[in-house]
Coordinates of C-alpha atoms and ligand atoms in Angstrom, one line a residue:
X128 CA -12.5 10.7 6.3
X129 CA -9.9 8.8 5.6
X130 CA -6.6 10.9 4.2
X131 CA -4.2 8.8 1.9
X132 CA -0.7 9.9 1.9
X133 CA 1.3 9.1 -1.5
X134 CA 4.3 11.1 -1.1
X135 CA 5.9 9.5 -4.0
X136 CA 3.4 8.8 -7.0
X137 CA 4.0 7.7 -10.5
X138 CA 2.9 7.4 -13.6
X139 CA 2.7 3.7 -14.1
X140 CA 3.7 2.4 -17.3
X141 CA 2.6 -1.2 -18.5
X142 CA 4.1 -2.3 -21.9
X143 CA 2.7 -5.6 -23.4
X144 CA 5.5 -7.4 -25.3
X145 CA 5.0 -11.1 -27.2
X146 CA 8.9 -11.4 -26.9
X147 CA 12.0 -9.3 -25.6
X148 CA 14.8 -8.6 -27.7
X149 CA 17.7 -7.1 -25.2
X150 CA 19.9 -6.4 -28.0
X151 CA 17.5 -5.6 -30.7
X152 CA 14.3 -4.1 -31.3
X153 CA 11.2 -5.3 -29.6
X154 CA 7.7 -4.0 -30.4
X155 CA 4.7 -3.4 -28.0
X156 CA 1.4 -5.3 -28.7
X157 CA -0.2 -3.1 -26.4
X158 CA 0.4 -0.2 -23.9
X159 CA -1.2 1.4 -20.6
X160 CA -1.1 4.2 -18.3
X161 CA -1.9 4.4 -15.0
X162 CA -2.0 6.5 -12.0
X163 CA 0.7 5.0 -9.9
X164 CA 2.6 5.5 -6.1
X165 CA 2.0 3.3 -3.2
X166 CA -1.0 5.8 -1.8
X167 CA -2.7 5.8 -5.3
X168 CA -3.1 1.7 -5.3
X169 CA -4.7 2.1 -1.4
X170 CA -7.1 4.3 -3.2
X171 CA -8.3 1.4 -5.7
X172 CA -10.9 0.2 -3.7
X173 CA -12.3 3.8 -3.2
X174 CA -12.6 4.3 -6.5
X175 CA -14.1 1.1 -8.1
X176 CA -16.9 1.0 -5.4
X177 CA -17.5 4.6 -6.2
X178 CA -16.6 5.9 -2.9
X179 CA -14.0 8.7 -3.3
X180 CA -16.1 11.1 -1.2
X181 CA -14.6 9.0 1.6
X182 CA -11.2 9.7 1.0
X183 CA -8.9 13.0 0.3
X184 CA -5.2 12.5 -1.1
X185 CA -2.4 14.1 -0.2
X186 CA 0.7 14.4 -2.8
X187 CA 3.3 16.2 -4.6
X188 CA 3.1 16.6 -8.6
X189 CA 5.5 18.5 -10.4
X190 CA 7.1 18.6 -14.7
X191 CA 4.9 17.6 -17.6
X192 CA 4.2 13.8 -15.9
X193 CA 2.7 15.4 -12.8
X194 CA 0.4 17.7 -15.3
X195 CA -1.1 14.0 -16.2
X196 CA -1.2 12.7 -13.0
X197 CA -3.1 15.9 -11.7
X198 CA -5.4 15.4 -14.6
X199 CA -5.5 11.2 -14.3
X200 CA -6.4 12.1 -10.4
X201 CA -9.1 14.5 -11.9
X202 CA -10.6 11.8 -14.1
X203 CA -11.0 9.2 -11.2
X204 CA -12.8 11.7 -9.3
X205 CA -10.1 11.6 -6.0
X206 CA -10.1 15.1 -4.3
X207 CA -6.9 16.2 -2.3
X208 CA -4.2 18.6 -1.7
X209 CA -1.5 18.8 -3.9
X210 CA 1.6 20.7 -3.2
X211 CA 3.2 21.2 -6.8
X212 CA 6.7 21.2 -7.4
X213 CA 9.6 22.3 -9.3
X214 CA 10.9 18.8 -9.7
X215 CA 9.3 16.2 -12.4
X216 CA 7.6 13.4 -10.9
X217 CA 8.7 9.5 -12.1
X218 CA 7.4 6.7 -14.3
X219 CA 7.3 3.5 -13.4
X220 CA 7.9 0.6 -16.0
X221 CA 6.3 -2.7 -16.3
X222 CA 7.3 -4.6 -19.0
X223 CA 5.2 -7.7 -19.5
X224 CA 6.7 -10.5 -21.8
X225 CA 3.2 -12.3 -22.5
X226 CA 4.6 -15.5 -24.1
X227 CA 7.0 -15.6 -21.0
X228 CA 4.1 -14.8 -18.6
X229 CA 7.2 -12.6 -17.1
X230 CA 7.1 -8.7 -15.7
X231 CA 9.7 -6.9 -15.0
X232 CA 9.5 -3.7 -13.1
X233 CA 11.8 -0.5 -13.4
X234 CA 11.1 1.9 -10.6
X235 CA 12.5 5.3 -11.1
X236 CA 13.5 7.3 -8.1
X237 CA 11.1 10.0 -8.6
X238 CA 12.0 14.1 -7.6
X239 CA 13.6 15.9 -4.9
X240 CA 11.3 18.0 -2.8
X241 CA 12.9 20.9 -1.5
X242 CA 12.2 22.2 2.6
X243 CA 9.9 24.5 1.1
X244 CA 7.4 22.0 -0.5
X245 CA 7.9 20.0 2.4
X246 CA 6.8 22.7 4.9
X247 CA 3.5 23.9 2.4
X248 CA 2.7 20.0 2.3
X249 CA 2.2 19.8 5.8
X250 CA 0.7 23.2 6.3
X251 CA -2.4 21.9 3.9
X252 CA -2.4 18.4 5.4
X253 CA -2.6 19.3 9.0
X254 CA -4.8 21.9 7.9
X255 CA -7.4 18.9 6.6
X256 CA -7.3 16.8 9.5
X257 CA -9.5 16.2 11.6
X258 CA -10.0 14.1 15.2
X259 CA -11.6 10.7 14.5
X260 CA -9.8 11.2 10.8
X261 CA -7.6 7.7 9.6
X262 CA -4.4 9.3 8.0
X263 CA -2.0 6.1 5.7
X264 CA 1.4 7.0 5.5
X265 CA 2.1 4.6 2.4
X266 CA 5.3 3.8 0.4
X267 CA 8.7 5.1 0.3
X268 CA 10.0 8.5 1.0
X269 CA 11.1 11.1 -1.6
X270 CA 14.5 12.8 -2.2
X271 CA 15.2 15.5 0.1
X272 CA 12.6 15.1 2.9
X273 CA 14.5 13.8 6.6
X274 CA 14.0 10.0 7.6
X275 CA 11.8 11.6 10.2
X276 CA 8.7 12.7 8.2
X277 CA 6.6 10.0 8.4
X278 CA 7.6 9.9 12.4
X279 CA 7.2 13.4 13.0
X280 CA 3.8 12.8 10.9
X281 CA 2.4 10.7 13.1
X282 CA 3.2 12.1 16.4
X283 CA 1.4 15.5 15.6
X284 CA -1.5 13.6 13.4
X285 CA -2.1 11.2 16.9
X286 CA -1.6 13.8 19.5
X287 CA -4.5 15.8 17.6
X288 CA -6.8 12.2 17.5
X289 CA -6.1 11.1 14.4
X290 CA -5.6 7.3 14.4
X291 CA -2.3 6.6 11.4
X292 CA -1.8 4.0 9.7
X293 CA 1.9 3.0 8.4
X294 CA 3.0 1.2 5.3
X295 CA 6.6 1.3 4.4
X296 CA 10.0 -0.1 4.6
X297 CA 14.0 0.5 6.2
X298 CA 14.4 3.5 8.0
X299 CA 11.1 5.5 7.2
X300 CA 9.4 2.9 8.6
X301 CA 11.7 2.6 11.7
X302 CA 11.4 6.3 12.8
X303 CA 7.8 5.9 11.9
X304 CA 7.0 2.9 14.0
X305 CA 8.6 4.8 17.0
X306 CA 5.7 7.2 17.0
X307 CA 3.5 4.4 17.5
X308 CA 1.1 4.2 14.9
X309 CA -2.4 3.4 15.2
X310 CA -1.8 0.1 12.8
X311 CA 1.6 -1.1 11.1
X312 CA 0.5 -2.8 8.0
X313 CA 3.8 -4.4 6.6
X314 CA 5.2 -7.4 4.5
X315 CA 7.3 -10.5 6.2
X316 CA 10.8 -9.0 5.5
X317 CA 9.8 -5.8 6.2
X318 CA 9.0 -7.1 9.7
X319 CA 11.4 -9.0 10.3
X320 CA 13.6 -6.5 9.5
X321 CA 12.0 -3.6 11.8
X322 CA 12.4 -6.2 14.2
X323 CA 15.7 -6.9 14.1
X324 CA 14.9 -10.8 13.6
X325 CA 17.1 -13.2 11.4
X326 CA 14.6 -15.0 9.1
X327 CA 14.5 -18.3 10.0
X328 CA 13.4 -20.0 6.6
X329 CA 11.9 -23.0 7.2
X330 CA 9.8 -21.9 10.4
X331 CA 8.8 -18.5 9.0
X332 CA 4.9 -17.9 9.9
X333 CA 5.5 -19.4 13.1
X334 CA 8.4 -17.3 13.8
X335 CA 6.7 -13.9 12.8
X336 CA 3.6 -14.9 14.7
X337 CA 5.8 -15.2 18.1
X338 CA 7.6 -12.1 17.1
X339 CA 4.1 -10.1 16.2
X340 CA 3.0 -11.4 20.1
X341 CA 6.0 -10.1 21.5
X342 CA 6.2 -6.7 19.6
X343 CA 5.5 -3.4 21.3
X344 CA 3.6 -2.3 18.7
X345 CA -0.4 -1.7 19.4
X346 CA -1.6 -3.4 16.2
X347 CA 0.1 -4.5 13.6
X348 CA -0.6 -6.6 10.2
X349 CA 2.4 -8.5 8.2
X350 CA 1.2 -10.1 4.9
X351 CA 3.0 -13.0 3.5
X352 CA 2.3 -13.1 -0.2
X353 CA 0.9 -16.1 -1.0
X354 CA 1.4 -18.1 2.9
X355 CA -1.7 -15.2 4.6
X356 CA -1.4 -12.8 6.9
X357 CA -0.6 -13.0 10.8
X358 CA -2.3 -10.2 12.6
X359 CA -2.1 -8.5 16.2
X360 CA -5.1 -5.7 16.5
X361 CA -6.9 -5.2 19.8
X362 CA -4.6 -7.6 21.7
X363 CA -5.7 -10.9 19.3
X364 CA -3.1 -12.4 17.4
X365 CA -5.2 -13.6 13.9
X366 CA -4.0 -15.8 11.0
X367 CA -4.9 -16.1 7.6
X368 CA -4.4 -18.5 5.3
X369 CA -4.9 -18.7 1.5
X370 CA -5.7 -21.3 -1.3
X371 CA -3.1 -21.6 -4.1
X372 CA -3.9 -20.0 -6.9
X373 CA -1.8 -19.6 -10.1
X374 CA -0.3 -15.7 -9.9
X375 CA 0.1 -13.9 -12.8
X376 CA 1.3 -10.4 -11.1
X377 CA 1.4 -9.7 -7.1
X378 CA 2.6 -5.9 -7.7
X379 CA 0.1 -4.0 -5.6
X380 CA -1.3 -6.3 -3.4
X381 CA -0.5 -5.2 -0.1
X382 CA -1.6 -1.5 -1.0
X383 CA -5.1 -3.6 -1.8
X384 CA -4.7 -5.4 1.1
X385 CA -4.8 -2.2 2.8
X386 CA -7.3 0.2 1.6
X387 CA -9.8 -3.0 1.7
X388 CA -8.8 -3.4 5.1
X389 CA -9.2 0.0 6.3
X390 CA -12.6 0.7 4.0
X391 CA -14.2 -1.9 5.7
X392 CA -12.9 -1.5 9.3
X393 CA -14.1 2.5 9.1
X394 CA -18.0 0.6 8.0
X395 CA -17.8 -2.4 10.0
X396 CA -14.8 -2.3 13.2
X397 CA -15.0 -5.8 12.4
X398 CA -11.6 -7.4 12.4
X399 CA -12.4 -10.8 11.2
X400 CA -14.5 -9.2 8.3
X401 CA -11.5 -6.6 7.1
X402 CA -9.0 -9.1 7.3
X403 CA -11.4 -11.2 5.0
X404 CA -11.9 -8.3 2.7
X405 CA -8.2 -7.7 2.5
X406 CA -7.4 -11.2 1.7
X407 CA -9.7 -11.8 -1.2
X408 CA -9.5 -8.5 -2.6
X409 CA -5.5 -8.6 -2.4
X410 CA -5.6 -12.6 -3.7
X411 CA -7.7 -12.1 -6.7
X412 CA -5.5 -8.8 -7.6
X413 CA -2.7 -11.6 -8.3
X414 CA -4.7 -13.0 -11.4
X415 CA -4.6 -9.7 -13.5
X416 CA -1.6 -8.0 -14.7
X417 CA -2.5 -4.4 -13.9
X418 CA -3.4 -3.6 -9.8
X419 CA -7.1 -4.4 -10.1
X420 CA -9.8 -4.9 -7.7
X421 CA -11.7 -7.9 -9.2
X422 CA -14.7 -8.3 -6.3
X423 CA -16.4 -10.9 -8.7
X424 CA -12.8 -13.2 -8.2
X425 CA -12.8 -11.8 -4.7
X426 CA -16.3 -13.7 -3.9
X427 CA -15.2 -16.7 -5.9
X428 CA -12.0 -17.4 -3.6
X429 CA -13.9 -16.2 0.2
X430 CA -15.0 -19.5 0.8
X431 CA -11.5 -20.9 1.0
X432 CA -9.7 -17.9 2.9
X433 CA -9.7 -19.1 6.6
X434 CA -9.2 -16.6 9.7
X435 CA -8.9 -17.8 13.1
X436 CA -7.8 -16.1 16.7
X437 CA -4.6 -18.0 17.4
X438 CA -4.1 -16.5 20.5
X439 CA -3.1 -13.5 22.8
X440 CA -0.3 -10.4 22.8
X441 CA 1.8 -10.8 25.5
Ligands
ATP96 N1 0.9 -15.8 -4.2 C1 -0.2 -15.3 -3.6 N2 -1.3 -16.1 -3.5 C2 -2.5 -15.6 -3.0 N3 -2.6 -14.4 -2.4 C3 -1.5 -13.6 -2.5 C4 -0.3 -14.0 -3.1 N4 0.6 -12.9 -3.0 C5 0.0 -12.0 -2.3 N5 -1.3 -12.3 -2.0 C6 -2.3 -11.5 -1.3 O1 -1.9 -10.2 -1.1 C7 -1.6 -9.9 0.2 C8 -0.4 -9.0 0.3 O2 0.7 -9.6 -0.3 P1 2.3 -9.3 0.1 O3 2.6 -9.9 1.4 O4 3.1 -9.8 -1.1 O5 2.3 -7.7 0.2 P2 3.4 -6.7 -0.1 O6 4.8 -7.3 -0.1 O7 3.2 -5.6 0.9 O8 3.0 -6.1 -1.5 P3 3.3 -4.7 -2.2 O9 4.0 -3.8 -1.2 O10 4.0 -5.0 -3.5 O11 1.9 -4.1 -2.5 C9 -1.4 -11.2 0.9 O12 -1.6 -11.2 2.3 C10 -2.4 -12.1 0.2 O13 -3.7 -11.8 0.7
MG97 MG1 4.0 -3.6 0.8

């Protein structure tokens, strides 16, 4: 099984506008609601390819938006334990100026979860995990919980053989990566940052590659937008590169990256083949507006993704 963590969902709101008028009144051409949160987008892949049996969510939903998100969860068939809450969950706006071919994200904060949530949440995960079990810690944290819960996560979830995989940013992620995850699946900055690195801008893949070989952490992916991916799992050091294509949104793709990545390592333990999967699934997510998993575009593009083993960890 593999256990998603969103502790921070949304309702993600896309707003289709032919111009925007800052002062004035603008009117919507079209409009559409999603389930949204970091841990929701690593379930795409599940749930296009029909595989939700495969995963189990874990989340807090709370005020009249977390009643629809409950019920969106419902309609895509995703099972999980929800801890509800007395705060209201968030939306998240994407405003997309068509003539423009512009979006513009608003992220709201999203509620406060109190020490008693917090402690019922981990009661039902720990109660759903089992050894051999892959547990994603994805996204930021909420209001209220320490800067410590995604570290103190992953040392109980490892110590009881559960391998964790970690996907967020600043100090969560810090604390996180000291308990050693299973896989740190970040993006360049985000690296570099947990790294305490100055980015050196014209030499950046090259930079991040000898930093990745030097890091102490077991395996670890950074994604580079549209440069690849440099990878370190198993003591290889891998890197990906990309064709150009012409984005119209990248929101999302490094969750896509992700649950690809993992869905096809738990079939396969095939590195070369998840990183492929990731790539193509994450690439052709940047033609479409909306996070969408487009394995048609996916195929069309695998021909011209390259991996190769560039070398050892140190
Ligand atoms: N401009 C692009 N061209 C081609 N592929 C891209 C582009 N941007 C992103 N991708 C694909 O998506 C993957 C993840 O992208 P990125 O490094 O931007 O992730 P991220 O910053 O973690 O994203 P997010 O957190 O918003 O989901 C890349 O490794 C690549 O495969
Ligand atoms: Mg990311």
């Amino acid at each position: 099984m593999i256990h998603i963590l969103c502790a921070n969902p949304a309702l993600d709101r896309t707003i289709y506008v032919q111009a925007f008028y800052p002062n004035g009144v603008t009117r919507s051409s079209a409009s559409h609601e999603g389930l949204g949160g970091k841990g929701f987008n690593v379930a795409l892949p599940f749930i296009v390819t029909n595989e939700q049996k495969t995963i189990h969510m874990h989340t807090f939903f709370g005020g009249p938006v977390g009643e629809q998100l409950a019920q969106m969860m419902k309609n895509a068939q995703l099972a999980g334990e929800t801890t509800f809450i007395e705060g209201d969950n968030r939306y998240c706006t994407i405003l997309v100026n068509e003539s423009k071919q512009e979006a513009a994200l608003i992220n709201e904060q999203g509620p406060s979860i109190t020490e008693k949530e917090q402690q019922q949440f981990l009661q039902s995960l720990f109660c759903s995990l089992k050894a051999g079990d892959h547990l994603v810690l994805s996204g930021s944290l909420p209001k209220g919980t320490p800067l410590t819960f995604y570290r103190d996560i992953i040392a109980q979830a490892e110590s009881r053989g559960v391998q964790t995989i970690l996907d967020s940013s600043g100090d969560a992620l810090a604390y996180g990566a000291e308990a050693k995850p299973w896989l740190i699946k970040i993006n360049g900055e985000e690296f570099l940052d947990l790294m305490g690195v100055k980015e050196e801008a014209a030499n950046r893949q090259q930079q991040i590659e000898e930093s990745l070989k030097n890091s102490p952490y077991p395996n670890c992916i950074v994604t580079l937008g549209g440069e690849g991916t440099v990878a370190k799992i198993n003591g290889d050091i891998w890197r990906v590169t990309l064709p150009t294509i012409n984005v119209t949104n990248a929101t999302a793709s490094g969750d896509i990256f992700l649950g690809t990545f993992i869905r096809e390592w738990r079939k396969t333990n095939d590195v070369k083949a998840a990183l492929l999967a990731g790539s193509a699934l994450s690439l052709a997510n940047c033609l479409h507006w909306l996070p969408t998993i487009d394995f048609a575009q996916a195929e069309q593009y695998q021909q011209k993704i390259h991996i190769e083993r560039v070398g050892s960890a140190v």
